[in-house]
Amino acid sequence: MRKDVRILLVGEPKVGKTSLIMSLVSEEFPDEVPLRAEEITIPADVTPERVPTHIVDYSEAEQSDEQLYQEISKANVICIVYSVNNKKSIEKVTSHWIPLINDRTDKDSRVPLILVGNKSDLVEHSSMETILPIMNQFQDIETCVECSAKNLKNISELFYYAQKAVLHPTGPLYCPEEKELKLSCIKALTRIFKITDLDNDGILNDNELNFFQRTCFNTPLAPQALEDVKNVVRRNMADGVKDNGLTLKGFLFLHTLFIQRGRHETTWTVLRRFGYDDDLELTQEYLFPMIKIPSDCTTELNHNAYLFLQSVFDKHDKDRDCALSPEEVKDLFKVFPYMPWGPDVNNTVCTNEKGWITYQGYLSQWTLTTYLDVQRSLEYLGYLGYSIVYEQESQAAAITVTRNKRIDLQKKQTQRSVFRCNVLGAPGSGKSGFLQAFLGRNLQRQKQIKENHKSYYAISTTYVYGQEKYLLLHEVMPDLDFLSEADLACDVVCLVYDVSDPRSFEYCAKVYKQYFIDSKTPCVVIAAKSDLHEVRQHYSLSPHDFCRKHKLHPPQSFTCNTTTAPNKDLYTRLTTMAMYPHARLRCMCSCNRCTYCLCQNLLKLELLRSVKAQLRRVVYNRHMAQADLKNSTFWLRASLGATVCAVLGFAMYRALLKQR
């Protein structure tokens, strides 16, 4: 909405332009009327629309044509004043003033015009019969008002309509010739309908209509008022109401009716509440709200944002198979001006056997967008109507800005949920296979991916000590001489080499020594294609000796050439290292022989789990049903003994670490 309104009054001499302005200001007819009134400003708190209004007079006797042209270019609305008892002044409206104004304004952004018939106190008849053909001929004319500066008739209404013509223009909404809504208006109202249709059944039921009413007008409709609205639609449209709910056609008909009855402000209130400007485009302030992101911090979606995205998924997953088919994805993004997800998304997140994006993959893609480009995530949430559905000030309320990573390192703990792993390696070393294996795709499935659908990202969830975390893998292009800050900024690094290529490891060694040898970022060497025959690497040190020299974990064997989905244990360990980068000597072997693995297996024992479950059950029964005290004491002792064993095991592990 405009911050102010500028009204210009033009017309033939002696028609009463100056008198109208002075009667409005002083609320009485002036005894002496000057040739021209000075520009006046009506404060915002006085006007009905709460917008400052500037009223400008024009006098042919005091102003030149050039000054008139300048005022026309600055005006938001122009009132062409004529005298109802002077036929010549009426004729001048079409022969002089409208052509003059049209010549001085752009065709695509014409200024709204209001015809003002002054001196209605001097005649008994109306001039509307003469004016109506003029209004039908020129689409820029918003309305016509007959008034009298002498007896103050319709003076305030005149300037109210002028203000309304600027703040609630008809032009962008409605085509008078066709007597129907314009295409851009239909498109905007259709998006609003789909956002308000919370269950996506194509009908606004009473709850959804009341949600819409509260959202736009801060008050619900009474049950009888709802029925009255639907009855109006029923009388005018056969398919406007279905199953006692309002269809899209009925919704559009109501707004057409509002506009035809001169209630443009109702439709404009709805459009502006959903983020639209005067050109029916979503405003930059709505799509891109301000959000401050300090350096070395990341952005994530918060709990409410995930709940909202879950509701959007459920709304469009019509067959309830926990995956979005191509048709369902298309339906979901109908509220967008363009399709935001390309075919590469299906190779970035988890899909089902049909290649459809699963629920987990859907949330993962949103997590990826928020992490890499928070502004784009805000834009997407704006299209979906997050701030409206969740009654938030803006989409920024959906974003969590994480703590600085340096503080996480100092405190040796983090509250982040998304961790980035950059994957580096020589061409053909198996980086892409490593990314796709994280999404559960073996080599056979990977061969079906088209080259132009390839993605350099892969994101999914892992579980670290029972906590769900997102691991984001990024395949970095193999340019040893130039790695940008983005290529180096991550939580963990994977250096991938091909065990069957004798020159593959050399790239990993050079990258590590050039960029990561003095870094606090954990690094892991991946021996990819381990199903192939391993050859000696053409480097001064073997991969194992290189890792031992630089105190890295031994190379981790990996292959995606399996009959089933590749194992994900390695990715869980990567996430663990990203979460706890200070734990440099954490075991990576899964050998089931070292102290760390034995302690982990102890914690995973079914016996210990059953003891914990029994303990919870006993404690619950003790409070709720007064269980037998002896039985409770037994299980408490058993649980205590198991806990002591676990603590002793960890103590032994720490002692062995110190010896190493």
XYZ file of C-alpha atoms in Angstrom:
660
model
C 0.000 0.000 0.000
C 1.151 3.526 -0.790
C 2.593 5.612 2.020
C 0.774 8.758 0.842
C -1.774 9.930 -1.742
C -1.462 12.949 -4.031
C -4.755 14.298 -5.467
C -4.768 16.856 -8.303
C -7.872 18.900 -9.186
C -8.113 20.148 -12.796
C -10.911 21.600 -14.921
C -12.158 24.697 -16.681
C -11.996 28.084 -14.924
C -14.886 28.955 -12.581
C -16.094 25.370 -12.077
C -15.283 25.509 -8.337
C -12.007 23.583 -7.902
C -10.627 25.973 -5.280
C -13.990 26.225 -3.512
C -14.114 22.446 -3.079
C -10.693 22.401 -1.389
C -11.463 25.341 0.902
C -14.878 23.937 1.863
C -13.207 20.630 2.811
C -10.598 22.354 4.987
C -12.781 24.949 6.708
C -16.052 22.970 6.588
C -17.850 26.056 5.335
C -18.233 27.836 2.018
C -15.616 30.649 1.709
C -16.780 34.232 1.275
C -13.761 35.033 -0.866
C -12.192 32.482 -3.161
C -8.574 33.000 -4.337
C -7.466 32.132 -7.858
C -5.679 29.051 -6.550
C -5.480 27.237 -3.202
C -2.091 26.354 -1.776
C -1.208 22.663 -1.543
C -2.621 21.198 1.665
C -1.734 17.989 3.506
C -4.325 16.052 5.476
C -2.637 14.026 8.299
C -2.968 10.243 8.322
C -4.991 10.133 11.556
C -7.732 12.280 9.956
C -8.219 10.248 6.768
C -10.365 7.055 6.714
C -7.527 4.957 5.254
C -4.898 6.297 7.705
C -2.682 7.582 4.879
C -1.373 11.185 4.538
C -3.150 12.915 1.647
C -1.859 15.870 -0.388
C -4.443 17.950 -2.298
C -3.153 20.112 -5.152
C -5.135 22.839 -6.975
C -4.587 23.985 -10.565
C -5.254 27.471 -11.893
C -4.906 28.307 -15.569
C -4.463 31.986 -14.634
C -1.493 31.396 -12.303
C 0.243 28.313 -13.742
C 1.853 27.499 -17.061
C 1.252 24.404 -19.159
C 4.657 23.059 -18.100
C 3.696 23.347 -14.428
C 0.434 21.527 -15.185
C 2.324 18.695 -16.896
C 4.637 18.345 -13.886
C 1.685 18.127 -11.510
C -0.001 15.501 -13.707
C 3.167 13.367 -13.637
C 3.325 13.566 -9.811
C -0.363 12.915 -9.140
C -1.688 9.537 -7.934
C -5.268 10.401 -8.852
C -6.749 13.288 -10.861
C -10.181 14.817 -10.249
C -11.616 16.453 -13.398
C -14.080 19.049 -12.088
C -16.983 20.310 -14.204
C -20.044 22.395 -13.423
C -23.335 20.523 -13.678
C -25.035 23.677 -15.026
C -22.374 24.321 -17.677
C -22.526 22.037 -20.724
C -19.299 23.461 -22.129
C -17.336 22.365 -19.036
C -18.773 18.842 -19.470
C -17.770 18.743 -23.124
C -14.228 19.819 -22.199
C -13.870 16.688 -20.077
C -13.678 14.476 -23.183
C -12.395 16.957 -25.746
C -9.528 18.418 -23.697
C -8.800 17.076 -20.230
C -8.847 13.297 -20.657
C -6.753 13.370 -23.890
C -4.305 15.807 -22.234
C -3.864 13.570 -19.181
C -3.490 10.406 -21.301
C -0.818 12.074 -23.431
C 1.179 12.944 -20.303
C 1.014 9.525 -18.611
C 2.357 6.084 -19.541
C -0.118 3.781 -21.231
C 0.801 0.887 -18.922
C 0.415 2.932 -15.727
C -2.472 5.297 -16.300
C -3.546 7.521 -13.406
C -7.110 6.847 -12.155
C -9.584 9.609 -12.945
C -12.610 10.816 -10.999
C -15.262 13.027 -12.571
C -16.557 15.670 -10.161
C -19.842 17.473 -10.933
C -19.808 20.632 -8.770
C -22.584 23.180 -8.113
C -25.310 20.559 -7.787
C -27.165 23.070 -5.604
C -27.906 25.188 -8.716
C -29.876 22.535 -10.613
C -32.683 20.157 -9.802
C -31.672 17.445 -12.250
C -28.623 15.129 -12.294
C -25.881 15.144 -14.883
C -25.362 11.370 -14.675
C -27.239 10.650 -17.896
C -24.657 12.733 -19.747
C -21.697 11.366 -17.753
C -22.454 7.613 -17.935
C -21.568 7.294 -21.661
C -18.264 9.066 -20.903
C -17.513 6.602 -18.077
C -18.231 3.666 -20.375
C -15.978 5.113 -23.062
C -12.892 5.696 -20.845
C -11.746 2.806 -18.619
C -9.481 5.047 -16.531
C -12.514 6.753 -14.938
C -13.067 5.175 -11.535
C -16.307 6.908 -10.580
C -18.317 10.129 -10.775
C -19.384 12.232 -7.776
C -21.877 15.083 -7.835
C -21.307 17.591 -5.060
C -21.774 21.178 -3.915
C -19.028 23.278 -2.391
C -21.647 25.789 -1.235
C -23.782 23.504 0.932
C -20.910 20.992 1.587
C -22.758 18.131 -0.132
C -20.540 15.062 -0.794
C -17.308 17.034 -0.219
C -15.694 14.508 2.149
C -17.034 11.642 -0.018
C -15.314 13.144 -3.057
C -11.872 13.029 -1.465
C -12.576 9.629 0.105
C -13.309 8.198 -3.369
C -10.178 9.872 -4.708
C -8.113 8.292 -1.954
C -9.835 4.953 -2.499
C -9.084 5.068 -6.239
C -5.358 5.113 -5.359
C -5.303 2.684 -2.438
C -7.921 0.284 -3.836
C -7.781 0.694 -7.630
C -10.127 -1.207 -9.886
C -7.709 -1.442 -12.821
C -5.506 -4.341 -11.650
C -8.524 -6.370 -10.474
C -11.368 -6.040 -12.925
C -12.108 -5.526 -16.613
C -15.307 -3.439 -16.945
C -15.754 -4.291 -20.635
C -15.642 -8.059 -20.046
C -17.279 -7.706 -16.615
C -14.889 -10.249 -15.111
C -11.731 -10.456 -13.015
C -8.406 -9.948 -14.738
C -6.098 -12.930 -15.164
C -3.493 -11.632 -12.678
C -6.219 -11.168 -10.062
C -7.580 -14.683 -10.674
C -4.064 -16.086 -10.282
C -3.519 -14.284 -6.968
C -6.920 -15.251 -5.553
C -6.400 -18.871 -6.650
C -3.156 -19.007 -4.640
C -4.992 -17.550 -1.634
C -7.738 -20.169 -2.031
C -5.207 -23.035 -2.124
C -3.392 -21.763 0.985
C -6.697 -21.409 2.840
C -7.865 -24.868 1.696
C -6.021 -26.564 4.540
C -7.098 -30.116 3.629
C -6.643 -29.639 -0.147
C -10.062 -31.019 -1.034
C -10.876 -28.118 -3.375
C -13.592 -26.796 -1.044
C -13.517 -24.210 1.747
C -15.537 -25.688 4.594
C -16.874 -23.584 7.484
C -13.670 -23.956 9.533
C -11.514 -22.901 6.577
C -13.822 -19.971 5.760
C -13.570 -18.794 9.351
C -9.792 -19.190 9.252
C -9.769 -17.028 6.114
C -12.059 -14.470 7.749
C -9.926 -14.235 10.907
C -6.727 -13.999 8.879
C -7.943 -11.117 6.710
C -10.422 -9.265 8.893
C -9.527 -10.351 12.463
C -13.025 -11.610 13.202
C -14.882 -14.866 12.468
C -18.250 -15.087 10.751
C -21.347 -16.181 12.633
C -22.911 -19.475 11.414
C -25.863 -17.612 9.904
C -23.532 -15.176 8.116
C -21.666 -18.130 6.594
C -24.929 -19.605 5.335
C -25.959 -16.236 3.890
C -22.694 -15.998 1.952
C -23.121 -19.497 0.545
C -26.760 -18.802 -0.347
C -25.707 -15.737 -2.365
C -23.298 -17.933 -4.328
C -25.919 -20.701 -4.758
C -28.399 -18.256 -6.277
C -25.872 -17.071 -8.862
C -23.741 -20.146 -9.611
C -24.637 -23.795 -10.030
C -21.169 -25.066 -9.020
C -20.165 -22.318 -6.574
C -21.051 -24.428 -3.518
C -20.293 -28.135 -3.171
C -20.788 -30.373 -0.118
C -21.819 -27.241 1.789
C -18.416 -25.677 1.089
C -17.237 -22.877 -1.195
C -15.498 -23.942 -4.410
C -12.814 -21.925 -6.202
C -15.420 -20.694 -8.697
C -17.630 -19.541 -5.838
C -14.689 -17.845 -4.133
C -13.826 -15.933 -7.311
C -17.495 -15.030 -7.851
C -17.704 -13.429 -4.387
C -14.764 -11.151 -5.152
C -16.247 -10.263 -8.534
C -19.435 -9.316 -6.705
C -17.521 -7.176 -4.190
C -15.847 -5.233 -6.992
C -19.039 -4.790 -9.009
C -20.714 -3.354 -5.920
C -17.874 -0.889 -5.324
C -16.310 -2.755 -2.400
C -12.829 -2.958 -3.885
C -11.299 -2.494 -0.434
C -12.536 -5.971 0.601
C -10.609 -7.708 -2.175
C -7.569 -5.469 -1.667
C -7.546 -6.219 2.078
C -7.393 -9.934 1.248
C -4.672 -9.501 -1.375
C -2.457 -7.328 0.827
C -2.832 -9.669 3.786
C -1.408 -12.424 1.593
C 1.565 -10.288 0.525
C 0.486 -8.653 -2.769
C 1.312 -5.101 -3.896
C -0.652 -2.754 -6.158
C 0.590 -4.625 -9.247
C -0.560 -7.974 -7.806
C 3.021 -9.123 -7.310
C 4.244 -10.481 -3.993
C 6.248 -7.756 -2.277
C 9.958 -8.069 -1.563
C 9.256 -7.333 2.108
C 6.899 -10.308 2.236
C 9.117 -12.776 0.370
C 12.478 -11.706 1.833
C 12.079 -10.528 5.437
C 15.157 -9.271 7.231
C 17.231 -11.903 9.010
C 20.731 -11.423 10.457
C 23.212 -14.259 10.073
C 26.582 -13.680 11.781
C 29.696 -15.147 10.228
C 30.515 -18.783 10.998
C 26.854 -19.475 11.817
C 24.436 -21.667 9.870
C 20.687 -21.600 9.308
C 18.219 -24.376 10.059
C 14.466 -24.827 10.134
C 12.941 -24.846 13.592
C 10.307 -27.199 15.011
C 7.317 -25.107 13.893
C 8.676 -24.916 10.366
C 8.977 -28.711 10.168
C 5.420 -29.078 11.505
C 4.191 -26.680 8.817
C 6.078 -28.523 6.058
C 4.725 -31.820 7.378
C 1.166 -30.455 7.113
C 1.875 -29.297 3.543
C 3.180 -32.782 2.677
C 0.176 -34.531 4.233
C -2.124 -32.110 2.437
C -0.781 -33.131 -0.990
C 0.026 -36.810 -0.392
C -3.447 -37.835 -1.527
C -2.725 -41.572 -1.872
C -1.100 -41.680 1.593
C 1.949 -43.633 0.406
C 4.415 -41.313 2.235
C 5.845 -40.168 -1.098
C 5.030 -37.418 -3.579
C 4.326 -38.500 -7.140
C 5.208 -36.069 -9.971
C 1.536 -34.997 -10.117
C 1.451 -34.400 -6.348
C 4.668 -32.366 -6.497
C 3.182 -30.276 -9.299
C 0.038 -29.701 -7.260
C 2.077 -28.694 -4.213
C 3.940 -26.020 -6.161
C 0.875 -24.525 -7.865
C 1.115 -21.626 -5.392
C 4.592 -20.837 -6.802
C 5.139 -18.658 -9.896
C 7.625 -21.264 -11.144
C 8.673 -24.860 -10.434
C 11.401 -24.613 -7.752
C 12.584 -28.240 -7.830
C 14.286 -29.680 -10.891
C 14.986 -33.351 -11.730
C 18.281 -33.166 -9.793
C 16.310 -33.070 -6.516
C 15.365 -36.732 -6.989
C 19.099 -37.530 -6.924
C 19.756 -35.297 -3.905
C 17.329 -36.880 -1.440
C 15.829 -40.273 -0.702
C 13.196 -41.632 -3.075
C 11.091 -44.792 -3.147
C 11.390 -47.596 -5.671
C 9.365 -45.559 -8.180
C 11.770 -42.639 -7.910
C 9.235 -40.478 -6.023
C 10.406 -38.193 -3.243
C 9.666 -39.711 0.148
C 8.532 -37.831 3.227
C 12.075 -37.965 4.607
C 13.495 -36.827 1.275
C 10.995 -33.950 1.154
C 12.074 -32.648 4.570
C 15.721 -33.203 3.653
C 15.417 -31.007 0.556
C 13.910 -28.196 2.624
C 16.719 -28.622 5.153
C 19.298 -28.440 2.345
C 17.758 -25.258 0.865
C 17.657 -23.571 4.259
C 21.273 -24.473 4.986
C 22.692 -23.416 1.602
C 20.428 -20.478 0.680
C 18.224 -19.212 3.501
C 16.832 -16.364 1.379
C 15.467 -18.863 -1.123
C 13.975 -20.891 1.707
C 12.244 -17.751 3.028
C 10.896 -17.085 -0.462
C 9.525 -20.620 -0.790
C 7.892 -20.476 2.649
C 6.341 -17.169 1.613
C 4.736 -18.738 -1.443
C 3.317 -21.504 0.770
C 1.914 -18.929 3.216
C 3.851 -19.984 6.343
C 3.504 -16.653 8.156
C -0.237 -16.586 7.407
C -1.101 -20.161 8.375
C 1.039 -20.031 11.538
C 0.104 -16.400 12.305
C 3.718 -15.221 12.412
C 5.067 -11.781 11.582
C 7.149 -13.218 8.728
C 8.837 -16.395 7.466
C 11.926 -15.413 9.464
C 10.148 -16.946 12.480
C 10.715 -20.365 10.839
C 14.510 -20.028 10.850
C 16.992 -20.827 13.608
C 20.421 -19.218 13.360
C 22.900 -21.551 15.026
C 25.633 -20.626 17.464
C 29.072 -19.716 16.194
C 31.079 -22.888 15.495
C 34.040 -21.593 17.481
C 31.864 -21.509 20.596
C 30.748 -25.081 19.896
C 34.394 -26.155 19.745
C 35.218 -24.354 22.989
C 32.267 -25.869 24.839
C 32.754 -29.257 23.142
C 29.028 -29.530 22.419
C 26.630 -28.356 19.746
C 22.900 -27.851 19.319
C 23.060 -27.931 15.532
C 21.044 -30.478 13.586
C 22.674 -30.162 10.142
C 26.305 -31.064 9.476
C 28.192 -30.605 6.237
C 30.669 -33.085 4.837
C 32.713 -32.016 1.820
C 33.761 -34.918 -0.378
C 37.004 -34.428 -2.316
C 38.862 -36.731 -4.638
C 40.417 -37.126 -8.069
C 38.141 -37.538 -11.117
C 36.688 -41.050 -11.245
C 37.580 -41.837 -7.642
C 33.986 -42.677 -6.681
C 32.730 -39.443 -5.086
C 29.355 -39.524 -6.827
C 28.892 -43.160 -5.878
C 29.683 -42.289 -2.264
C 26.966 -39.589 -2.302
C 24.338 -41.793 -3.925
C 25.088 -44.710 -1.600
C 24.120 -42.430 1.291
C 20.650 -42.273 -0.268
C 20.451 -46.081 -0.337
C 21.327 -46.554 -4.024
C 23.699 -49.294 -5.106
C 25.781 -49.181 -8.274
C 23.040 -50.711 -10.415
C 20.544 -47.965 -9.464
C 23.177 -45.269 -9.895
C 23.745 -46.279 -13.515
C 20.147 -45.271 -14.270
C 20.810 -41.605 -13.372
C 20.997 -39.312 -16.389
C 24.041 -37.082 -16.650
C 21.978 -33.882 -16.797
C 20.040 -34.970 -13.697
C 23.166 -35.462 -11.622
C 23.421 -33.678 -8.257
C 26.518 -32.590 -6.382
C 24.665 -32.780 -3.072
C 23.128 -35.588 -1.050
C 21.316 -35.160 2.260
C 19.588 -37.571 4.587
C 19.257 -38.339 8.273
C 21.514 -40.334 10.546
C 21.180 -41.203 14.216
C 23.950 -40.336 16.652
C 23.407 -41.675 20.154
C 19.647 -41.708 19.526
C 19.496 -38.160 18.131
C 18.287 -37.567 14.578
C 20.737 -35.398 12.625
C 21.040 -34.341 8.986
C 24.261 -35.100 7.149
C 24.822 -33.010 4.021
C 27.356 -34.411 1.558
C 28.819 -32.037 -1.028
C 30.913 -33.290 -3.913
C 33.668 -30.716 -4.512
C 34.988 -30.352 -8.036
C 38.579 -31.656 -8.264
C 40.527 -28.413 -8.745
C 43.613 -28.696 -6.554
C 44.930 -25.220 -7.343
C 41.753 -23.420 -6.355
C 39.447 -24.450 -3.538
C 37.150 -21.637 -2.420
C 36.192 -20.856 1.165
C 32.875 -22.640 0.559
C 34.799 -25.780 -0.459
C 36.762 -25.650 2.771
C 33.963 -24.556 5.140
C 32.478 -27.755 6.500
C 32.243 -29.919 9.614
C 34.035 -32.999 8.310
C 36.055 -33.823 5.181
C 36.065 -37.040 3.150
C 39.107 -37.684 0.986
C 38.077 -40.362 -1.528
C 40.488 -42.438 -3.616
C 40.018 -45.400 -5.935
C 41.840 -48.499 -4.660
C 42.138 -49.814 -8.246
C 43.711 -46.601 -9.608
C 47.416 -46.230 -8.679
C 47.354 -42.429 -9.132
C 44.147 -41.739 -7.220
C 45.477 -41.338 -3.659
C 48.074 -38.719 -4.638
C 45.324 -36.107 -5.060
C 43.949 -36.828 -1.550
C 47.411 -36.516 0.002
C 48.130 -33.196 -1.709
C 44.718 -31.736 -0.770
C 45.177 -32.742 2.854
C 48.688 -31.306 3.111
C 47.751 -28.087 1.305
C 44.451 -27.266 3.021
C 43.685 -29.451 6.052
C 46.925 -30.459 7.774
C 46.651 -27.562 10.257
C 42.855 -27.411 10.259
C 40.624 -28.399 13.169
C 38.194 -29.986 10.715
C 38.137 -33.799 11.093
C 39.281 -35.675 7.983
C 38.528 -39.236 6.905
C 40.166 -41.130 4.034
C 37.760 -43.334 2.059
C 39.133 -46.309 0.112
C 36.405 -46.453 -2.542
C 35.607 -49.354 -4.899
C 36.950 -51.792 -2.331
C 35.255 -54.652 -4.211
C 37.930 -54.263 -6.928
C 41.513 -55.484 -6.806
C 43.592 -53.078 -4.710
C 46.808 -51.835 -6.360
C 49.839 -50.062 -4.946
C 49.436 -46.289 -4.967
C 52.088 -44.205 -6.766
C 52.864 -42.044 -3.764
C 55.776 -41.956 -1.341
C 53.589 -43.337 1.461
C 50.886 -45.946 1.333
C 47.403 -44.712 2.381
C 47.717 -46.553 5.719
C 51.167 -45.128 6.429
C 50.015 -41.639 5.410
C 47.057 -41.827 7.830
C 49.284 -43.160 10.611
C 51.836 -40.371 10.067
C 49.215 -37.618 10.219
C 47.237 -39.258 13.048
C 44.200 -39.922 10.894
C 41.920 -42.926 11.109
C 42.921 -45.783 8.817
C 41.372 -45.633 5.326
C 37.734 -46.726 5.462
C 36.830 -49.360 2.888
C 33.734 -48.531 0.868
C 31.860 -49.962 -2.094
C 28.447 -49.319 -3.573
C 28.644 -52.404 -5.793
C 26.234 -54.410 -3.629
C 23.047 -56.326 -4.299
C 21.144 -54.413 -1.615
C 21.307 -50.846 -0.345
C 24.842 -49.921 0.834
C 25.565 -49.919 4.561
C 25.157 -46.546 6.293
C 27.402 -47.086 9.328
C 30.190 -45.025 7.780
C 27.878 -42.030 7.365
C 26.808 -42.281 11.003
C 30.463 -42.146 12.041
C 31.004 -39.104 9.839
C 28.107 -37.345 11.538
C 29.515 -38.290 14.926
C 32.897 -36.824 14.021
C 31.185 -33.650 12.790
C 29.292 -33.346 16.073
C 32.361 -34.041 18.222
C 35.390 -32.786 16.279
C 37.444 -32.584 19.496
C 37.272 -36.403 19.891
C 40.115 -36.998 17.419
C 40.822 -40.622 18.434
C 37.290 -41.972 18.197
C 37.186 -45.523 16.844
C 36.126 -46.019 13.216
C 36.756 -49.718 12.751
C 33.651 -51.661 13.949
C 36.049 -54.543 14.615
C 34.127 -55.842 17.662
C 37.500 -56.437 19.339
C 38.717 -53.041 20.585
C 37.518 -51.570 23.883
C 35.390 -48.889 22.212
C 33.480 -51.390 20.083
C 32.980 -53.723 23.041
C 31.566 -50.857 25.113
C 29.260 -49.834 22.271
C 28.053 -53.434 21.900
C 27.463 -53.620 25.642
C 25.221 -50.573 25.479
C 23.312 -52.142 22.569
C 22.798 -55.514 24.306
C 19.208 -56.712 24.303
C 19.598 -57.666 27.982
C 20.464 -54.111 28.969
C 17.583 -52.767 26.912
C 15.147 -55.167 28.565
C 16.478 -54.192 32.002
C 15.865 -50.524 31.205
C 12.366 -51.282 29.961
C 11.561 -53.340 33.047
C 12.895 -50.569 35.278
C 10.637 -48.007 33.632
C 7.664 -50.329 33.932
C 8.327 -51.055 37.604
C 8.782 -47.417 38.516
C 5.556 -46.568 36.704
C 3.612 -49.362 38.418
C 5.033 -48.343 41.779
C 3.557 -44.900 41.479
C 0.346 -45.872 39.679
C -0.616 -49.283 41.062
C 1.550 -49.887 44.168
C 3.556 -52.781 42.665
C 5.239 -55.355 44.803
C 8.230 -53.803 46.629
C 10.409 -56.917 46.457
C 10.035 -57.176 42.665
C 10.862 -53.479 42.321
C 13.931 -53.831 44.507
C 15.185 -56.738 42.425
C 14.966 -54.849 39.163
C 16.516 -51.758 40.677
C 19.494 -53.837 41.780
C 19.769 -55.465 38.367
C 19.679 -52.086 36.645
C 22.293 -50.698 39.017
C 24.588 -53.640 38.308
C 24.257 -53.195 34.538
C 24.982 -49.495 34.860
C 28.121 -50.159 36.930
C 29.340 -52.581 34.252
C 28.866 -49.967 31.563
C 30.725 -47.305 33.567
C 33.622 -49.680 34.251
C 33.789 -50.536 30.557
C 34.091 -46.880 29.586
C 36.715 -46.346 32.278
C 38.803 -49.189 30.815
C 38.378 -47.674 27.340
C 39.626 -44.248 28.504
C 42.606 -45.860 30.240
C 43.538 -47.678 27.032
C 43.253 -44.438 25.067
C 45.724 -42.730 27.397
C 48.170 -45.599 26.913
C 47.816 -45.203 23.101
